[in-house]
């Protein structure tokens, strides 16, 4: 993950800075809605920065992550939307499978616009559900997984399903619960650092 963060994510940050040079400074979250219209610099590099910053924040070392759990609010939405946590994980892993996200992309658990249901969304490349035109409606991610090969190739080579299965061990459910609460209360995406 260190190379992933220090090399890949750093490149997205440098490139979104170049793409927005000389323009008014806007929070990265605010750039997401119109990223497709804004062009490749904002769509690819801005999306790459937002997605990765979001990704780092939702994880914790396995020993700390194992002590976290979904809030009552999140657990209720998971059960309502998927049946159970196990069923959500099973559907999520199916969405993250090599045939479901062809090539590179992301898989997300999102709060819908109404704030009353969770949905799974797969996006190609560095797109995310906050971008107009990516899904039927803008949705608000609360959990996302990078399924680009750069996220897992050093440890898992071509074994994406193993990477996805093991990733649950580092999910910080306290942070995912905070994300869920924020999205429901604000009907907006979660701000990220940087």
PDB file of C-alpha atoms in Angstrom:
ATOM      1  CA  UNK A   1       0.000   0.000   0.000  1.00  0.00           C
ATOM      2  CA  UNK A   2       2.940   2.364   0.579  1.00  0.00           C
ATOM      3  CA  UNK A   3       3.891   2.343  -3.112  1.00  0.00           C
ATOM      4  CA  UNK A   4       0.220   2.674  -4.009  1.00  0.00           C
ATOM      5  CA  UNK A   5      -0.048   5.783  -1.821  1.00  0.00           C
ATOM      6  CA  UNK A   6       3.348   7.369  -2.391  1.00  0.00           C
ATOM      7  CA  UNK A   7       3.568   6.813  -6.151  1.00  0.00           C
ATOM      8  CA  UNK A   8       0.139   6.289  -7.717  1.00  0.00           C
ATOM      9  CA  UNK A   9      -1.917   8.605  -5.522  1.00  0.00           C
ATOM     10  CA  UNK A  10       0.810  11.259  -5.555  1.00  0.00           C
ATOM     11  CA  UNK A  11       0.655  11.305  -9.359  1.00  0.00           C
ATOM     12  CA  UNK A  12      -3.092  12.021  -9.289  1.00  0.00           C
ATOM     13  CA  UNK A  13      -2.513  14.887  -6.846  1.00  0.00           C
ATOM     14  CA  UNK A  14       0.232  16.392  -9.020  1.00  0.00           C
ATOM     15  CA  UNK A  15      -1.885  16.078 -12.159  1.00  0.00           C
ATOM     16  CA  UNK A  16      -5.072  17.576 -10.698  1.00  0.00           C
ATOM     17  CA  UNK A  17      -2.937  20.474  -9.451  1.00  0.00           C
ATOM     18  CA  UNK A  18      -1.673  20.973 -13.028  1.00  0.00           C
ATOM     19  CA  UNK A  19      -5.182  20.680 -14.466  1.00  0.00           C
ATOM     20  CA  UNK A  20      -6.539  23.374 -12.130  1.00  0.00           C
ATOM     21  CA  UNK A  21      -3.493  25.661 -12.153  1.00  0.00           C
ATOM     22  CA  UNK A  22      -4.425  29.318 -12.549  1.00  0.00           C
ATOM     23  CA  UNK A  23      -8.062  28.676 -11.612  1.00  0.00           C
ATOM     24  CA  UNK A  24      -9.895  29.467  -8.398  1.00  0.00           C
ATOM     25  CA  UNK A  25      -9.134  26.863  -5.764  1.00  0.00           C
ATOM     26  CA  UNK A  26     -12.104  24.549  -5.312  1.00  0.00           C
ATOM     27  CA  UNK A  27     -12.358  21.626  -2.867  1.00  0.00           C
ATOM     28  CA  UNK A  28     -11.850  18.313  -4.653  1.00  0.00           C
ATOM     29  CA  UNK A  29     -15.330  17.168  -3.621  1.00  0.00           C
ATOM     30  CA  UNK A  30     -16.863  20.136  -5.451  1.00  0.00           C
ATOM     31  CA  UNK A  31     -15.060  19.176  -8.669  1.00  0.00           C
ATOM     32  CA  UNK A  32     -16.588  15.695  -8.749  1.00  0.00           C
ATOM     33  CA  UNK A  33     -20.167  16.517  -9.874  1.00  0.00           C
ATOM     34  CA  UNK A  34     -19.093  18.026 -13.214  1.00  0.00           C
ATOM     35  CA  UNK A  35     -15.885  16.041 -13.683  1.00  0.00           C
ATOM     36  CA  UNK A  36     -17.053  14.292 -16.867  1.00  0.00           C
ATOM     37  CA  UNK A  37     -17.789  17.636 -18.524  1.00  0.00           C
ATOM     38  CA  UNK A  38     -14.587  19.211 -17.191  1.00  0.00           C
ATOM     39  CA  UNK A  39     -12.438  16.806 -19.184  1.00  0.00           C
ATOM     40  CA  UNK A  40      -9.759  14.205 -18.561  1.00  0.00           C
ATOM     41  CA  UNK A  41      -7.613  16.257 -16.187  1.00  0.00           C
ATOM     42  CA  UNK A  42     -10.395  16.686 -13.668  1.00  0.00           C
ATOM     43  CA  UNK A  43     -12.151  13.404 -14.413  1.00  0.00           C
ATOM     44  CA  UNK A  44      -9.107  11.150 -14.259  1.00  0.00           C
ATOM     45  CA  UNK A  45      -6.721  12.955 -11.929  1.00  0.00           C
ATOM     46  CA  UNK A  46      -9.359  14.637  -9.772  1.00  0.00           C
ATOM     47  CA  UNK A  47     -11.301  11.396  -9.547  1.00  0.00           C
ATOM     48  CA  UNK A  48      -8.094   9.524  -8.797  1.00  0.00           C
ATOM     49  CA  UNK A  49      -7.234  11.897  -5.971  1.00  0.00           C
ATOM     50  CA  UNK A  50     -10.722  11.915  -4.442  1.00  0.00           C
ATOM     51  CA  UNK A  51     -11.129   8.142  -4.710  1.00  0.00           C
ATOM     52  CA  UNK A  52      -7.749   7.384  -3.169  1.00  0.00           C
ATOM     53  CA  UNK A  53      -8.077   9.931  -0.351  1.00  0.00           C
ATOM     54  CA  UNK A  54     -11.463   8.373   0.447  1.00  0.00           C
ATOM     55  CA  UNK A  55      -9.967   4.858   0.258  1.00  0.00           C
ATOM     56  CA  UNK A  56      -7.126   5.582   2.714  1.00  0.00           C
ATOM     57  CA  UNK A  57      -9.499   7.114   5.251  1.00  0.00           C
ATOM     58  CA  UNK A  58     -11.856   4.118   5.357  1.00  0.00           C
ATOM     59  CA  UNK A  59      -9.124   1.647   6.322  1.00  0.00           C
ATOM     60  CA  UNK A  60      -7.160   0.927   9.477  1.00  0.00           C
ATOM     61  CA  UNK A  61      -4.524  -1.630  10.449  1.00  0.00           C
ATOM     62  CA  UNK A  62      -6.185  -5.033  10.831  1.00  0.00           C
ATOM     63  CA  UNK A  63      -5.763  -5.109  14.633  1.00  0.00           C
ATOM     64  CA  UNK A  64      -7.587  -1.759  14.929  1.00  0.00           C
ATOM     65  CA  UNK A  65     -10.141  -2.464  12.197  1.00  0.00           C
ATOM     66  CA  UNK A  66     -11.179  -5.682  13.943  1.00  0.00           C
ATOM     67  CA  UNK A  67     -12.334  -3.596  16.924  1.00  0.00           C
ATOM     68  CA  UNK A  68     -14.686  -1.456  14.805  1.00  0.00           C
ATOM     69  CA  UNK A  69     -18.281  -2.216  13.917  1.00  0.00           C
ATOM     70  CA  UNK A  70     -21.122  -0.707  11.905  1.00  0.00           C
ATOM     71  CA  UNK A  71     -23.312   1.772  13.746  1.00  0.00           C
ATOM     72  CA  UNK A  72     -26.958   0.868  14.376  1.00  0.00           C
ATOM     73  CA  UNK A  73     -27.906   3.221  11.531  1.00  0.00           C
ATOM     74  CA  UNK A  74     -25.520   1.566   9.072  1.00  0.00           C
ATOM     75  CA  UNK A  75     -26.420  -1.942  10.180  1.00  0.00           C
ATOM     76  CA  UNK A  76     -30.120  -1.184   9.688  1.00  0.00           C
ATOM     77  CA  UNK A  77     -29.475   0.134   6.165  1.00  0.00           C
ATOM     78  CA  UNK A  78     -27.304  -2.870   5.288  1.00  0.00           C
ATOM     79  CA  UNK A  79     -30.029  -5.265   6.444  1.00  0.00           C
ATOM     80  CA  UNK A  80     -32.767  -3.301   4.657  1.00  0.00           C
ATOM     81  CA  UNK A  81     -30.779  -3.007   1.413  1.00  0.00           C
ATOM     82  CA  UNK A  82     -29.014  -6.371   1.203  1.00  0.00           C
ATOM     83  CA  UNK A  83     -30.514  -8.691   3.823  1.00  0.00           C
ATOM     84  CA  UNK A  84     -27.402  -8.947   6.012  1.00  0.00           C
ATOM     85  CA  UNK A  85     -23.755  -7.949   6.256  1.00  0.00           C
ATOM     86  CA  UNK A  86     -22.720 -11.312   4.798  1.00  0.00           C
ATOM     87  CA  UNK A  87     -25.073 -10.859   1.848  1.00  0.00           C
ATOM     88  CA  UNK A  88     -23.746  -7.343   1.250  1.00  0.00           C
ATOM     89  CA  UNK A  89     -20.167  -8.614   1.265  1.00  0.00           C
ATOM     90  CA  UNK A  90     -21.078 -11.432  -1.120  1.00  0.00           C
ATOM     91  CA  UNK A  91     -22.747  -9.006  -3.570  1.00  0.00           C
ATOM     92  CA  UNK A  92     -19.900  -6.525  -3.198  1.00  0.00           C
ATOM     93  CA  UNK A  93     -17.291  -9.193  -3.939  1.00  0.00           C
ATOM     94  CA  UNK A  94     -19.281 -10.267  -7.009  1.00  0.00           C
ATOM     95  CA  UNK A  95     -19.275  -6.627  -8.216  1.00  0.00           C
ATOM     96  CA  UNK A  96     -15.505  -6.462  -7.641  1.00  0.00           C
ATOM     97  CA  UNK A  97     -14.776  -9.676  -9.565  1.00  0.00           C
ATOM     98  CA  UNK A  98     -12.563  -9.363 -12.668  1.00  0.00           C
ATOM     99  CA  UNK A  99     -15.495  -9.960 -15.032  1.00  0.00           C
ATOM    100  CA  UNK A 100     -17.782  -7.435 -13.302  1.00  0.00           C
ATOM    101  CA  UNK A 101     -15.341  -4.508 -13.359  1.00  0.00           C
ATOM    102  CA  UNK A 102     -13.491  -5.192 -16.561  1.00  0.00           C
ATOM    103  CA  UNK A 103      -9.971  -3.864 -16.376  1.00  0.00           C
ATOM    104  CA  UNK A 104      -9.560  -1.113 -13.828  1.00  0.00           C
ATOM    105  CA  UNK A 105     -12.025   0.668 -11.607  1.00  0.00           C
ATOM    106  CA  UNK A 106     -13.763   0.876  -8.268  1.00  0.00           C
ATOM    107  CA  UNK A 107     -16.636  -0.727  -6.382  1.00  0.00           C
ATOM    108  CA  UNK A 108     -18.677   1.401  -4.019  1.00  0.00           C
ATOM    109  CA  UNK A 109     -21.340   1.089  -1.345  1.00  0.00           C
ATOM    110  CA  UNK A 110     -23.428   4.246  -1.698  1.00  0.00           C
ATOM    111  CA  UNK A 111     -26.286   6.003   0.016  1.00  0.00           C
ATOM    112  CA  UNK A 112     -28.980   6.872  -2.524  1.00  0.00           C
ATOM    113  CA  UNK A 113     -30.305  10.419  -3.016  1.00  0.00           C
ATOM    114  CA  UNK A 114     -33.249   9.822  -0.661  1.00  0.00           C
ATOM    115  CA  UNK A 115     -30.880   8.633   2.077  1.00  0.00           C
ATOM    116  CA  UNK A 116     -32.951   5.539   2.763  1.00  0.00           C
ATOM    117  CA  UNK A 117     -31.127   2.778   0.921  1.00  0.00           C
ATOM    118  CA  UNK A 118     -27.639   1.514   0.118  1.00  0.00           C
ATOM    119  CA  UNK A 119     -26.669   0.522  -3.390  1.00  0.00           C
ATOM    120  CA  UNK A 120     -23.611  -1.080  -4.962  1.00  0.00           C
ATOM    121  CA  UNK A 121     -22.022   0.756  -7.862  1.00  0.00           C
ATOM    122  CA  UNK A 122     -19.093  -0.282 -10.031  1.00  0.00           C
ATOM    123  CA  UNK A 123     -17.243   2.470 -11.876  1.00  0.00           C
ATOM    124  CA  UNK A 124     -14.512   2.291 -14.514  1.00  0.00           C
ATOM    125  CA  UNK A 125     -11.142   3.971 -14.253  1.00  0.00           C
ATOM    126  CA  UNK A 126     -11.195   6.854 -11.716  1.00  0.00           C
ATOM    127  CA  UNK A 127     -14.904   7.633 -12.035  1.00  0.00           C
ATOM    128  CA  UNK A 128     -17.045   7.665  -8.900  1.00  0.00           C
ATOM    129  CA  UNK A 129     -20.775   7.864  -8.125  1.00  0.00           C
ATOM    130  CA  UNK A 130     -20.531  11.582  -7.259  1.00  0.00           C
ATOM    131  CA  UNK A 131     -19.969  12.362 -10.961  1.00  0.00           C
ATOM    132  CA  UNK A 132     -23.033  13.275 -13.011  1.00  0.00           C
ATOM    133  CA  UNK A 133     -23.498  10.690 -15.749  1.00  0.00           C
ATOM    134  CA  UNK A 134     -21.668   7.804 -14.098  1.00  0.00           C
ATOM    135  CA  UNK A 135     -24.820   6.191 -12.679  1.00  0.00           C
ATOM    136  CA  UNK A 136     -28.544   6.826 -13.127  1.00  0.00           C
ATOM    137  CA  UNK A 137     -28.297   9.412 -10.339  1.00  0.00           C
ATOM    138  CA  UNK A 138     -25.548  10.915  -8.239  1.00  0.00           C
ATOM    139  CA  UNK A 139     -25.037   8.722  -5.189  1.00  0.00           C
ATOM    140  CA  UNK A 140     -22.938   9.224  -2.092  1.00  0.00           C
ATOM    141  CA  UNK A 141     -20.141   6.703  -1.436  1.00  0.00           C
ATOM    142  CA  UNK A 142     -19.637   5.478   2.110  1.00  0.00           C
ATOM    143  CA  UNK A 143     -17.222   2.652   1.266  1.00  0.00           C
ATOM    144  CA  UNK A 144     -15.080   2.124  -1.815  1.00  0.00           C
ATOM    145  CA  UNK A 145     -12.563  -0.394  -3.056  1.00  0.00           C
ATOM    146  CA  UNK A 146      -9.846   0.220  -5.622  1.00  0.00           C
ATOM    147  CA  UNK A 147      -9.753  -2.745  -8.016  1.00  0.00           C
ATOM    148  CA  UNK A 148      -7.056  -1.352 -10.274  1.00  0.00           C
ATOM    149  CA  UNK A 149      -4.203  -3.842 -10.507  1.00  0.00           C
ATOM    150  CA  UNK A 150      -1.845  -1.275  -8.947  1.00  0.00           C
ATOM    151  CA  UNK A 151      -3.840  -1.674  -5.718  1.00  0.00           C
ATOM    152  CA  UNK A 152      -3.011  -5.329  -5.289  1.00  0.00           C
ATOM    153  CA  UNK A 153      -0.488  -6.666  -7.834  1.00  0.00           C
ATOM    154  CA  UNK A 154       2.584  -6.563  -5.594  1.00  0.00           C
ATOM    155  CA  UNK A 155       0.978  -8.794  -2.973  1.00  0.00           C
ATOM    156  CA  UNK A 156      -1.747 -10.680  -4.860  1.00  0.00           C
ATOM    157  CA  UNK A 157      -0.545 -10.661  -8.494  1.00  0.00           C
ATOM    158  CA  UNK A 158      -3.665 -11.566 -10.528  1.00  0.00           C
ATOM    159  CA  UNK A 159      -5.677 -12.863  -7.546  1.00  0.00           C
ATOM    160  CA  UNK A 160      -8.183 -10.024  -7.249  1.00  0.00           C
ATOM    161  CA  UNK A 161     -10.824 -12.116  -5.407  1.00  0.00           C
ATOM    162  CA  UNK A 162      -8.299 -12.907  -2.658  1.00  0.00           C
ATOM    163  CA  UNK A 163      -7.390  -9.198  -2.378  1.00  0.00           C
ATOM    164  CA  UNK A 164     -11.067  -8.238  -2.099  1.00  0.00           C
ATOM    165  CA  UNK A 165     -11.795 -10.929   0.489  1.00  0.00           C
ATOM    166  CA  UNK A 166      -8.817  -9.903   2.639  1.00  0.00           C
ATOM    167  CA  UNK A 167      -9.613  -6.189   2.308  1.00  0.00           C
ATOM    168  CA  UNK A 168     -12.593  -6.601   4.651  1.00  0.00           C
ATOM    169  CA  UNK A 169     -10.022  -7.196   7.422  1.00  0.00           C
ATOM    170  CA  UNK A 170      -8.854  -3.577   7.216  1.00  0.00           C
ATOM    171  CA  UNK A 171     -12.213  -1.827   6.759  1.00  0.00           C
ATOM    172  CA  UNK A 172     -12.747   0.682   9.564  1.00  0.00           C
ATOM    173  CA  UNK A 173     -16.479   0.320  10.199  1.00  0.00           C
ATOM    174  CA  UNK A 174     -16.440   3.303  12.572  1.00  0.00           C
ATOM    175  CA  UNK A 175     -15.340   5.524   9.666  1.00  0.00           C
ATOM    176  CA  UNK A 176     -17.808   3.907   7.250  1.00  0.00           C
ATOM    177  CA  UNK A 177     -20.549   4.558   9.819  1.00  0.00           C
ATOM    178  CA  UNK A 178     -19.461   8.221  10.048  1.00  0.00           C
ATOM    179  CA  UNK A 179     -19.551   8.418   6.234  1.00  0.00           C
ATOM    180  CA  UNK A 180     -23.059   6.966   6.200  1.00  0.00           C
ATOM    181  CA  UNK A 181     -24.327   9.395   8.825  1.00  0.00           C
ATOM    182  CA  UNK A 182     -22.739  12.356   7.019  1.00  0.00           C
ATOM    183  CA  UNK A 183     -24.264  11.424   3.648  1.00  0.00           C
ATOM    184  CA  UNK A 184     -27.745  10.909   5.091  1.00  0.00           C
ATOM    185  CA  UNK A 185     -27.682  14.141   7.096  1.00  0.00           C
ATOM    186  CA  UNK A 186     -26.140  16.320   4.378  1.00  0.00           C
ATOM    187  CA  UNK A 187     -27.306  14.657   1.137  1.00  0.00           C
ATOM    188  CA  UNK A 188     -23.756  15.155  -0.062  1.00  0.00           C
ATOM    189  CA  UNK A 189     -20.520  13.317  -0.607  1.00  0.00           C
ATOM    190  CA  UNK A 190     -17.955  12.923   2.141  1.00  0.00           C
ATOM    191  CA  UNK A 191     -15.200  15.569   2.074  1.00  0.00           C
ATOM    192  CA  UNK A 192     -11.660  14.164   1.924  1.00  0.00           C
ATOM    193  CA  UNK A 193      -8.311  15.528   3.013  1.00  0.00           C
ATOM    194  CA  UNK A 194      -6.085  17.276   0.508  1.00  0.00           C
TER     195      UNK A 194
END
